[in-house]
Coordinates of N, CA and C in Angstrom, one line a residue:
X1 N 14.6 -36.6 45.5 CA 15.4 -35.4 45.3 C 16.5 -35.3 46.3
X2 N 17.3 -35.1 45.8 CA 18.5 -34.7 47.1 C 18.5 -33.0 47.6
X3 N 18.7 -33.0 48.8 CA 18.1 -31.9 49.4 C 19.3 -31.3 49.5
X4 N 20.4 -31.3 49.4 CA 21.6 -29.9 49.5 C 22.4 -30.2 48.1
X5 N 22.8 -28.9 48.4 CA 23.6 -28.3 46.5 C 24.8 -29.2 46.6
X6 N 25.5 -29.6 48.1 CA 27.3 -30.0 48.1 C 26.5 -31.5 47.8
X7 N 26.0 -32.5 48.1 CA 25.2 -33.9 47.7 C 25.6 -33.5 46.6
X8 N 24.3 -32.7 45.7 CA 24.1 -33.0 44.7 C 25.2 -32.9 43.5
X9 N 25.9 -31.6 44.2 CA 27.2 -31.7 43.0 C 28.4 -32.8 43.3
X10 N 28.4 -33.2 44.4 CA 29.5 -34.3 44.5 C 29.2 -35.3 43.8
X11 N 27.9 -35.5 44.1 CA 27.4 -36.7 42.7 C 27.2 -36.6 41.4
X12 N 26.8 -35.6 41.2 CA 27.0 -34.9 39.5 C 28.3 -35.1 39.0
X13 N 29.3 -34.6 39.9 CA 30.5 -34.7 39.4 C 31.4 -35.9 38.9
X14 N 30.5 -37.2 39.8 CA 30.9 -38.5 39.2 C 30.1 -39.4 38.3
X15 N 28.7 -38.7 38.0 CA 28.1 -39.0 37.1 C 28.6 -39.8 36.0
X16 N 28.0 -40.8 35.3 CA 28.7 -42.0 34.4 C 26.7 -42.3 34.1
X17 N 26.6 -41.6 33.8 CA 24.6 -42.0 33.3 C 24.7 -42.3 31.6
X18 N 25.5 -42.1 31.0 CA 25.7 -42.0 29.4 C 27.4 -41.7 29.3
X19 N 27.2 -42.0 27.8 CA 28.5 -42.0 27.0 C 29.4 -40.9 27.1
X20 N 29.0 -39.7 27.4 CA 29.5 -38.5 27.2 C 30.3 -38.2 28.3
X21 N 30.4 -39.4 29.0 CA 31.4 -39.5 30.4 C 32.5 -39.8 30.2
X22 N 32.4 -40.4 28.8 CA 34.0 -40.9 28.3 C 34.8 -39.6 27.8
X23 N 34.5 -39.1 27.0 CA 34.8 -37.9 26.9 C 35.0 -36.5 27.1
X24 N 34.5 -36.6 28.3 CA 34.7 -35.2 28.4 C 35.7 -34.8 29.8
X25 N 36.2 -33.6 30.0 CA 37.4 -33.3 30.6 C 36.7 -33.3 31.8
X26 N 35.9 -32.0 31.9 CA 35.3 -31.8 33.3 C 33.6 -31.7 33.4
X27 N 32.8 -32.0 34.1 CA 31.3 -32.2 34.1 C 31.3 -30.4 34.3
X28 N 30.4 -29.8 33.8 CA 30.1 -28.5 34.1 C 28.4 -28.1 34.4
X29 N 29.1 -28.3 35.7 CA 27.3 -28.6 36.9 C 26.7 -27.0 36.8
X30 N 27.4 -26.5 36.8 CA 26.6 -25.0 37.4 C 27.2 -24.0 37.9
X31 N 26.8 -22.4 37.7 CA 27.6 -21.4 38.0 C 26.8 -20.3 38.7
X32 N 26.9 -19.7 39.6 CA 26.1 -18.6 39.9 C 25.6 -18.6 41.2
X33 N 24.9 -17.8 41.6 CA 24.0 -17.7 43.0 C 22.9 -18.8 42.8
X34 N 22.9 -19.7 43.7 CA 22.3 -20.4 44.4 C 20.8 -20.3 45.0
X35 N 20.8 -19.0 45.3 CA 19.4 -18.7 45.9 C 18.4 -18.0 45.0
X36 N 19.1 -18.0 43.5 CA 18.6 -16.9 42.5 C 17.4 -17.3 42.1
X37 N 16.8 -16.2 41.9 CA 15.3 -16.3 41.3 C 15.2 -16.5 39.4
X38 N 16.4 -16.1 39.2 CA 16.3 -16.2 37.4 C 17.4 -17.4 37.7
X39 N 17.2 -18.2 36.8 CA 17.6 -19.5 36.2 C 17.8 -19.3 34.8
X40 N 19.4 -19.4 34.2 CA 19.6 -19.6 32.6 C 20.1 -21.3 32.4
X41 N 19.2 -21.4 31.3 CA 19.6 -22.6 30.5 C 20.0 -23.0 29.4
X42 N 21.5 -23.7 29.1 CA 21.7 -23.7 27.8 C 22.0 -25.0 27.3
X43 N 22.2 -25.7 26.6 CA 21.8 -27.0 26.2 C 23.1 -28.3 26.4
X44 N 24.6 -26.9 26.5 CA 25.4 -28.5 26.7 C 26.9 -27.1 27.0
X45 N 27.7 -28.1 27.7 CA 29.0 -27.6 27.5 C 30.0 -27.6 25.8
X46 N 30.6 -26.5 25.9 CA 31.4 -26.4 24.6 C 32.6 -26.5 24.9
X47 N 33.5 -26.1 24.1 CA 35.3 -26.7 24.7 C 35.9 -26.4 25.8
X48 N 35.5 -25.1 25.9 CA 35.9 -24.1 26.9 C 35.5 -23.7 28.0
X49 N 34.2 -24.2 28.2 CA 33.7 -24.7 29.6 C 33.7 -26.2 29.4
X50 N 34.4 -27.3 29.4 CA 34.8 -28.8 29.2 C 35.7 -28.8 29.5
X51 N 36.8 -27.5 29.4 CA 38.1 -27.4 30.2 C 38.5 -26.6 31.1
X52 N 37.2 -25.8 31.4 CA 37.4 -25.0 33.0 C 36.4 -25.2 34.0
X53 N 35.3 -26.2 33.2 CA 34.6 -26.7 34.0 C 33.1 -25.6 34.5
X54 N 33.2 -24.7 34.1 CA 32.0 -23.8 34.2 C 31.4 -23.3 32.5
X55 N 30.1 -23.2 33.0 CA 28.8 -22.9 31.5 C 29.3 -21.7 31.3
X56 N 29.2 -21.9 29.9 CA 29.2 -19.9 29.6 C 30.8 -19.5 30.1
X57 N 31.8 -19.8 29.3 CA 33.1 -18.9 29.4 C 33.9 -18.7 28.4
X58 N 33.2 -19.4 27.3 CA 33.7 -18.9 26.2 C 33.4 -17.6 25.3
X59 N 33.5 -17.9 24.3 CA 33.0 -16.2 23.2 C 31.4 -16.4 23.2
X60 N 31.0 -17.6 23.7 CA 29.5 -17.2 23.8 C 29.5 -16.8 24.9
X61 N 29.7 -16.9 26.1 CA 29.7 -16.8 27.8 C 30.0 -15.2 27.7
X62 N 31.2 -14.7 27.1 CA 31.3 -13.5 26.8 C 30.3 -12.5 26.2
X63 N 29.6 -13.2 25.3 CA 28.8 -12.2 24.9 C 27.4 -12.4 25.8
X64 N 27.4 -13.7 26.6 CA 25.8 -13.4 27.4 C 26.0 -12.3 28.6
X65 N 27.4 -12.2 29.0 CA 27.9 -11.3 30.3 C 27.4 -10.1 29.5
X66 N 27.8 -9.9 27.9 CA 27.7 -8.1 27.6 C 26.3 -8.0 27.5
X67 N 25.6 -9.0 27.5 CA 23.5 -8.9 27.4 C 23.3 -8.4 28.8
X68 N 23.9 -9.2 29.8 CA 23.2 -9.4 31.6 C 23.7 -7.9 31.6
X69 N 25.2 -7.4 30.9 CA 25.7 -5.7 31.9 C 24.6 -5.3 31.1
X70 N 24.1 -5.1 30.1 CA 23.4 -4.4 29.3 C 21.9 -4.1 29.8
X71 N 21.5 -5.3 30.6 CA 20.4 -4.5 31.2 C 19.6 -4.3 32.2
X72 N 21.6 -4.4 33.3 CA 22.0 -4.1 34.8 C 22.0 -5.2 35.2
X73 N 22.1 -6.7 34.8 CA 22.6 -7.9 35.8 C 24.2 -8.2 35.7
X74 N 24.2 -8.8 36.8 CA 25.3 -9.7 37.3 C 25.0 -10.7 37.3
X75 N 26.4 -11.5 36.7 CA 26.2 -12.9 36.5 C 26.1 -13.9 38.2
X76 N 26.6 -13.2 39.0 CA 26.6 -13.4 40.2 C 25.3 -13.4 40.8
X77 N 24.4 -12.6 40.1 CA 22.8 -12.4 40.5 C 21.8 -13.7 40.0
X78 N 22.4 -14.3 39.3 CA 21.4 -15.3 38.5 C 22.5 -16.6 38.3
X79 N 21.6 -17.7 38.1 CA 22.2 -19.0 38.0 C 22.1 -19.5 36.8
X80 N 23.4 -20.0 36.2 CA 23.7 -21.1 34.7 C 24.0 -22.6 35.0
X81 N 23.5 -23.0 34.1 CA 23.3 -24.3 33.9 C 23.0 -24.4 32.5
X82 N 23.4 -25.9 32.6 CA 22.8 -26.8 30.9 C 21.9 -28.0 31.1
X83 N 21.5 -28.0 30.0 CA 20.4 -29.1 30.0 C 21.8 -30.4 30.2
X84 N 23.0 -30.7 29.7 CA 23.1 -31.6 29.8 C 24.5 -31.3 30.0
X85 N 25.3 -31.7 31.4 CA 26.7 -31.8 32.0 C 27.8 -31.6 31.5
X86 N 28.1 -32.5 30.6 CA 29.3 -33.4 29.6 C 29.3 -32.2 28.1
X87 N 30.3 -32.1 27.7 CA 30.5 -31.7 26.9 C 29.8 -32.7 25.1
X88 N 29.1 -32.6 24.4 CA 28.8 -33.4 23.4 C 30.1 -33.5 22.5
X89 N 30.9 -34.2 21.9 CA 31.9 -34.1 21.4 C 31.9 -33.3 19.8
X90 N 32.4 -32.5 19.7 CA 32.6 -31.5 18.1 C 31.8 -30.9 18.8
X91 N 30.8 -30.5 19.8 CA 29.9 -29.5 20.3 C 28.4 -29.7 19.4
X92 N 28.4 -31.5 19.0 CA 27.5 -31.5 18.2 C 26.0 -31.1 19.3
X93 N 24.6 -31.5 18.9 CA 23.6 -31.0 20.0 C 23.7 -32.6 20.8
X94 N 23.1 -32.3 21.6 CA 23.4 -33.3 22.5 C 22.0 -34.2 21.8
X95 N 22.3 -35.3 22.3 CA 20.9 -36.7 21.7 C 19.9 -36.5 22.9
X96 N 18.8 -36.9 21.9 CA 17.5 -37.0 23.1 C 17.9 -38.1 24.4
X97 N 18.4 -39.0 24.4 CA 19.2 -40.3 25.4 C 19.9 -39.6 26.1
X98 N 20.3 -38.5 25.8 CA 21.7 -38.3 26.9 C 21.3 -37.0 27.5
X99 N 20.3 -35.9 26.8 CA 19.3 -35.0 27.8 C 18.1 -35.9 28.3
X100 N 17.8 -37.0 28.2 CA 17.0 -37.7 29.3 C 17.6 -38.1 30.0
X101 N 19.1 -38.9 29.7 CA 19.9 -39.2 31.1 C 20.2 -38.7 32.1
X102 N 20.3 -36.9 31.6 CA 21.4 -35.8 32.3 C 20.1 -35.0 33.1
X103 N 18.8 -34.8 32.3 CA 17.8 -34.3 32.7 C 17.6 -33.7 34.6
X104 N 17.8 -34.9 35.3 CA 17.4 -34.9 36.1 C 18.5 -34.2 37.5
X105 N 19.9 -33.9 37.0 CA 20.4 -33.3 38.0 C 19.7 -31.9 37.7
X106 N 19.4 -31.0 36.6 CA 18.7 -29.9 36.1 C 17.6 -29.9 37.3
X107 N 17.1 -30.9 37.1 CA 15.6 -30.8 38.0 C 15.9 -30.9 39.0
X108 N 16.6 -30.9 39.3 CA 17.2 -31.3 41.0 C 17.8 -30.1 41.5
X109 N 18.4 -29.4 40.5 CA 18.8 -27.8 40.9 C 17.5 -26.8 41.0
X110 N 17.1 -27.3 39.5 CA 15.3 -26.1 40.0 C 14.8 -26.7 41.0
X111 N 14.9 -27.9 41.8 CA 14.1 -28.1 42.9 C 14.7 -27.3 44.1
X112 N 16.3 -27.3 44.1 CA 16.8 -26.9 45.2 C 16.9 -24.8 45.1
X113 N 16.3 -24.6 44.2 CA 16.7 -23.1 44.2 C 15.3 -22.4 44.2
X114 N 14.3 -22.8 43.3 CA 12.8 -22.8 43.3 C 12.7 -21.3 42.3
X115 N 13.1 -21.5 41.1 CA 13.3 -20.0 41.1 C 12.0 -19.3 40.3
X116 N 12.1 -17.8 40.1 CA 10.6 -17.1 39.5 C 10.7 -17.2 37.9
X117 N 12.0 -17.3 37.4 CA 12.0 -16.9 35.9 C 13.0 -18.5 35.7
X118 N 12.9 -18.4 34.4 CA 13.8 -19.7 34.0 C 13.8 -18.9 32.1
X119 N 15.3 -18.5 32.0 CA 15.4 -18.4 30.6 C 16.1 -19.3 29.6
X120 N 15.5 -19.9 28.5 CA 15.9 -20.9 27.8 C 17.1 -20.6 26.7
X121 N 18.5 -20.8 26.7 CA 19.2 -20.1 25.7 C 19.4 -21.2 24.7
X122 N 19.0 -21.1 23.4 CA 18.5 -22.0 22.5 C 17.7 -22.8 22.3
X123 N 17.4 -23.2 21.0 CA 16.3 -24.1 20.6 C 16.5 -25.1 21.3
X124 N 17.7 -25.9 21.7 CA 17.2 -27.1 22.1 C 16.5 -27.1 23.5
X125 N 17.7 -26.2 24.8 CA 16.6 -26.0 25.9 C 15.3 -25.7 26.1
X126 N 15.0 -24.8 24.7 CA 13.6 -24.4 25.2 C 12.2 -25.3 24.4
X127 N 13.0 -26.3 23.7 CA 12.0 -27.8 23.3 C 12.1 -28.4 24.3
X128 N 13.1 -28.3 24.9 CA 13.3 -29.7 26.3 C 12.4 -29.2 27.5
X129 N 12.2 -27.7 27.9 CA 12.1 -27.5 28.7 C 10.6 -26.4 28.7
X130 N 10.2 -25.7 27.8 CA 9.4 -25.0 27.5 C 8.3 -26.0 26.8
X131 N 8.1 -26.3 25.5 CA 7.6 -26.8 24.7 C 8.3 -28.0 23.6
X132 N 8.1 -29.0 23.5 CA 8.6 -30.0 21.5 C 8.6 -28.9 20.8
X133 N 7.4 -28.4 20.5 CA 7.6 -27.6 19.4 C 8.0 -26.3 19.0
X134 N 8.8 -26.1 20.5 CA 9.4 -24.3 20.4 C 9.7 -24.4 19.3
X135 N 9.6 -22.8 18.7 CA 10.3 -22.2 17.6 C 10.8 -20.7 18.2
X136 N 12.5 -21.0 17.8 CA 13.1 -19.9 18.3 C 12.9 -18.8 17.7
X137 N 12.6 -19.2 16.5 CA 12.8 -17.5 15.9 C 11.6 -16.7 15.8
X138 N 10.6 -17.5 15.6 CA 9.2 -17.0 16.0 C 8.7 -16.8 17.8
X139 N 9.3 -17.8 18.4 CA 8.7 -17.8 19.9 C 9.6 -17.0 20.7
X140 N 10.9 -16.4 20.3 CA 11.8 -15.7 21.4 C 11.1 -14.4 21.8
X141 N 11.7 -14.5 23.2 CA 11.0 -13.4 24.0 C 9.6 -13.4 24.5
X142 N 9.2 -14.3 24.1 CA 7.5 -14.7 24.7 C 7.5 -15.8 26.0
X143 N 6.8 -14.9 27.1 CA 6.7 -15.7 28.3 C 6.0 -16.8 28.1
X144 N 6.1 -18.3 29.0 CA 5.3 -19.3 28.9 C 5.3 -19.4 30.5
X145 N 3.9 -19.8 31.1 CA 3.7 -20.1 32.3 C 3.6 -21.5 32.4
X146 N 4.4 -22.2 33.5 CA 4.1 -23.7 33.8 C 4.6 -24.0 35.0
X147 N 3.8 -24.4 35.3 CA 3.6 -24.7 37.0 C 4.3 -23.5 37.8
X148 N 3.4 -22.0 37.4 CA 3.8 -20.8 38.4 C 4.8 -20.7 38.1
X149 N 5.8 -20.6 37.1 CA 7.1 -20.5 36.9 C 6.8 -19.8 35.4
X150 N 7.5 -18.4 35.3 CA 7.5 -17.7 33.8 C 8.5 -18.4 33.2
X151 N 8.6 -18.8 31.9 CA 9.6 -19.1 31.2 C 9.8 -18.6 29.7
X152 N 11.3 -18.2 29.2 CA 11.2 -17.6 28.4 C 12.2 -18.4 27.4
X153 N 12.1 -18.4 26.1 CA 13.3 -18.8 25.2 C 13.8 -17.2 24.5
X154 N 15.0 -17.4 24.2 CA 15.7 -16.8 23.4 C 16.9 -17.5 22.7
X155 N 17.8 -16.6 21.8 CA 19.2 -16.9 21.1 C 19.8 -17.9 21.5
X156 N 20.4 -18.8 21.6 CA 22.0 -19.3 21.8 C 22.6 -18.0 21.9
X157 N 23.8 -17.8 22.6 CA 24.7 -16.8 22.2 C 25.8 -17.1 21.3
X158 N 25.7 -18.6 20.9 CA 26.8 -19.3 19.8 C 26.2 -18.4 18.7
X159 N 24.5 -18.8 18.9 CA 24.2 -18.9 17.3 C 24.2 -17.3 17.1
X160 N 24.0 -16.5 17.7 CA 24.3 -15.1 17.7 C 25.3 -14.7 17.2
X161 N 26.1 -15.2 17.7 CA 27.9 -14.7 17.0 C 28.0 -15.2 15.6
X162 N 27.2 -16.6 14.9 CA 27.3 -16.8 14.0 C 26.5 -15.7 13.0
X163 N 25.2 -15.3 13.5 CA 24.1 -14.2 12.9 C 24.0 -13.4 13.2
X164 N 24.9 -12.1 13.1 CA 24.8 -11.1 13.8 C 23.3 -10.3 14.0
X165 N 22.5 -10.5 12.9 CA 21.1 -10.0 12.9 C 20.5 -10.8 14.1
X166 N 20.9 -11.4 14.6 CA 19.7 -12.1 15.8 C 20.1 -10.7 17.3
X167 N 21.3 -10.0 16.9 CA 21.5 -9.1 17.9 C 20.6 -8.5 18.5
X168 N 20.0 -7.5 17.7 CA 18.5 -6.7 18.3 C 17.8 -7.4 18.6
X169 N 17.5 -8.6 18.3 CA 16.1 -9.2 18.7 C 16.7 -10.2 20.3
X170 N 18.1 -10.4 20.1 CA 18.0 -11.0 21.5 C 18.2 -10.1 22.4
X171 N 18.9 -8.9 22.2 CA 18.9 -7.5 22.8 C 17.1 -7.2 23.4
X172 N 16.2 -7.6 23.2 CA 14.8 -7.0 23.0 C 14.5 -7.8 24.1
X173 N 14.9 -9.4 23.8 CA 14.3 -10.3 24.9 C 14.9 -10.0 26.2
X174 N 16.3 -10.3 26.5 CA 16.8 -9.6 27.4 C 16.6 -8.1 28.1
X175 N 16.0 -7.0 27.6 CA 15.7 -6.3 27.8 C 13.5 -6.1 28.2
X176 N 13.2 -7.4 27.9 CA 11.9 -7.8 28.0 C 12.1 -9.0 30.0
X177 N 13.1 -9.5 29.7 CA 13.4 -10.1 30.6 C 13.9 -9.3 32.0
X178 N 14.7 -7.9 31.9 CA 14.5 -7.2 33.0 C 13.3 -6.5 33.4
X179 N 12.6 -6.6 32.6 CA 11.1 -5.6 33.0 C 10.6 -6.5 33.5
X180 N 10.4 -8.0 33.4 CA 10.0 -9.1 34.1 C 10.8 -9.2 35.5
X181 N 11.6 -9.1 35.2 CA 12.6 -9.4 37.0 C 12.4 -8.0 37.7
X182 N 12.2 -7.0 37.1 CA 11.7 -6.2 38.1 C 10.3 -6.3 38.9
X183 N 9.7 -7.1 37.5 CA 8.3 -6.7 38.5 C 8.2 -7.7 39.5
X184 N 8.8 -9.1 39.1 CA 8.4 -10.4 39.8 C 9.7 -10.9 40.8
X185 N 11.3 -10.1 41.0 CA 11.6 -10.5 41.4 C 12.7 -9.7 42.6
X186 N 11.9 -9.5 43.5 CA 12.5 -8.2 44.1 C 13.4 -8.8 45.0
X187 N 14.2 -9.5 44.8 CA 15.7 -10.0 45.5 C 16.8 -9.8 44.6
X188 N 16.5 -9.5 43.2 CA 17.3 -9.8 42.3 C 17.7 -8.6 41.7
X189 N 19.0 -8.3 42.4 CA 19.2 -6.5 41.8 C 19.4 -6.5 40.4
X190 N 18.5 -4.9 40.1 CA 19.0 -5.0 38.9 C 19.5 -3.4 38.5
X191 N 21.0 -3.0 37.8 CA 21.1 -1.9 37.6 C 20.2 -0.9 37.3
X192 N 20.3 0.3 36.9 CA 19.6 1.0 36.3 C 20.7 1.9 35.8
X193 N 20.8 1.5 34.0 CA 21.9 2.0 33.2 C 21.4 2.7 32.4
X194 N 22.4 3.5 31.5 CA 21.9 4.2 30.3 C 21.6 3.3 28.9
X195 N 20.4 3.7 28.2 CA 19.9 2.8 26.9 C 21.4 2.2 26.5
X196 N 21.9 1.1 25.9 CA 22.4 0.3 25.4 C 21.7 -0.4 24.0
X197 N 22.4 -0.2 23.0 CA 21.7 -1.3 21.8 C 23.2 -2.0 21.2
X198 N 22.3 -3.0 21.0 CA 23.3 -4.0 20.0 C 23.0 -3.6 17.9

């Protein structure tokens, strides 16, 4: 394991482990506090983090910021990442070869941050990383323990915007996920706002 964050992203950043090196604009290593105790994961860059180089800044990044205000976090409070660097091209899912290739800078950030929660945003992170046989629509919002680490799956916020009915229910997990960071994570502010629903 490489033991500091500037190593490890200098090297991420020149990463060439698979094909998706060809294509893509900018590697999008990671965004957030570093020392965070909640960890988000989502499965790959999309156009718009591929060309500013950070997770989450598009109309899905947008709507995970209105979940985090919604139940007193900052994105500044918690750390994003993807299972896999490179943007997949058409934003297809990424191949099992190229989340095994990419896998290991991920593990190399949970190793250097150690964090209490780890939330999975979509199916594919939370088969890669929770369970093979996650099922999102049945398993969202339910904690999984492994190795002393709570972990949870929920929505994509793509696939949200595509279904607006998954609103409430990812509204529920997120709001299941601050009652969890309260209890377990007392570095990690969290507002205290008035009810919000989606």
């Amino acid at each position: 394991m490489i033991e500091s964050w500037e190593e490890l992203e200098a090297q991420c950043l020149s990463c060439r482990k698979c094909s998706l090196c060809e294509t893509r604009t900018n590697v999008v290593f990671g965004v957030g506090n570093r020392q965070a105790e909640v960890l988000f994961v989502g499965e790959g860059p999309g156009q718009q983090e591929d060309l500013k180089g950070q997770p989450f800044v598009g109309r899905g990044g947008q709507l995970l910021d209105k979940y985090l205000a919604a139940v007193g976090l900052k994105r500044e409070s918690v750390y994003i990442a993807n299972i896999v660097k490179c943007r997949p091209p058409e934003n297809r899912d990424p191949k099992p070869e190229e989340q095994e290739a990419c896998i290991g800078w991920l593990r190399n950030q949970f190793y250097l941050m150690r964090p209490k929660i780890l939330v999975c945003l979509g199916r594919i992170a939370a088969m890669k990383l929770i369970k093979p046989d996650f099922r999102v629509t049945k398993e969202h919002g339910q904690f999984f323990e492994k190795n002393g680490i709570l972990m949870m799956g929920t929505y994509h916020p793509a696939s949200i915007l595509r279904n607006a009915r998954q609103k409430p229910e990812a509204f529920a997990d997120f709001t299941a996920l601050r009652d969890k960071i309260k209890e377990l994570c007392p570095d990690t502010p969290v507002l205290d706002l008035e009810p919000v629903s989606f």
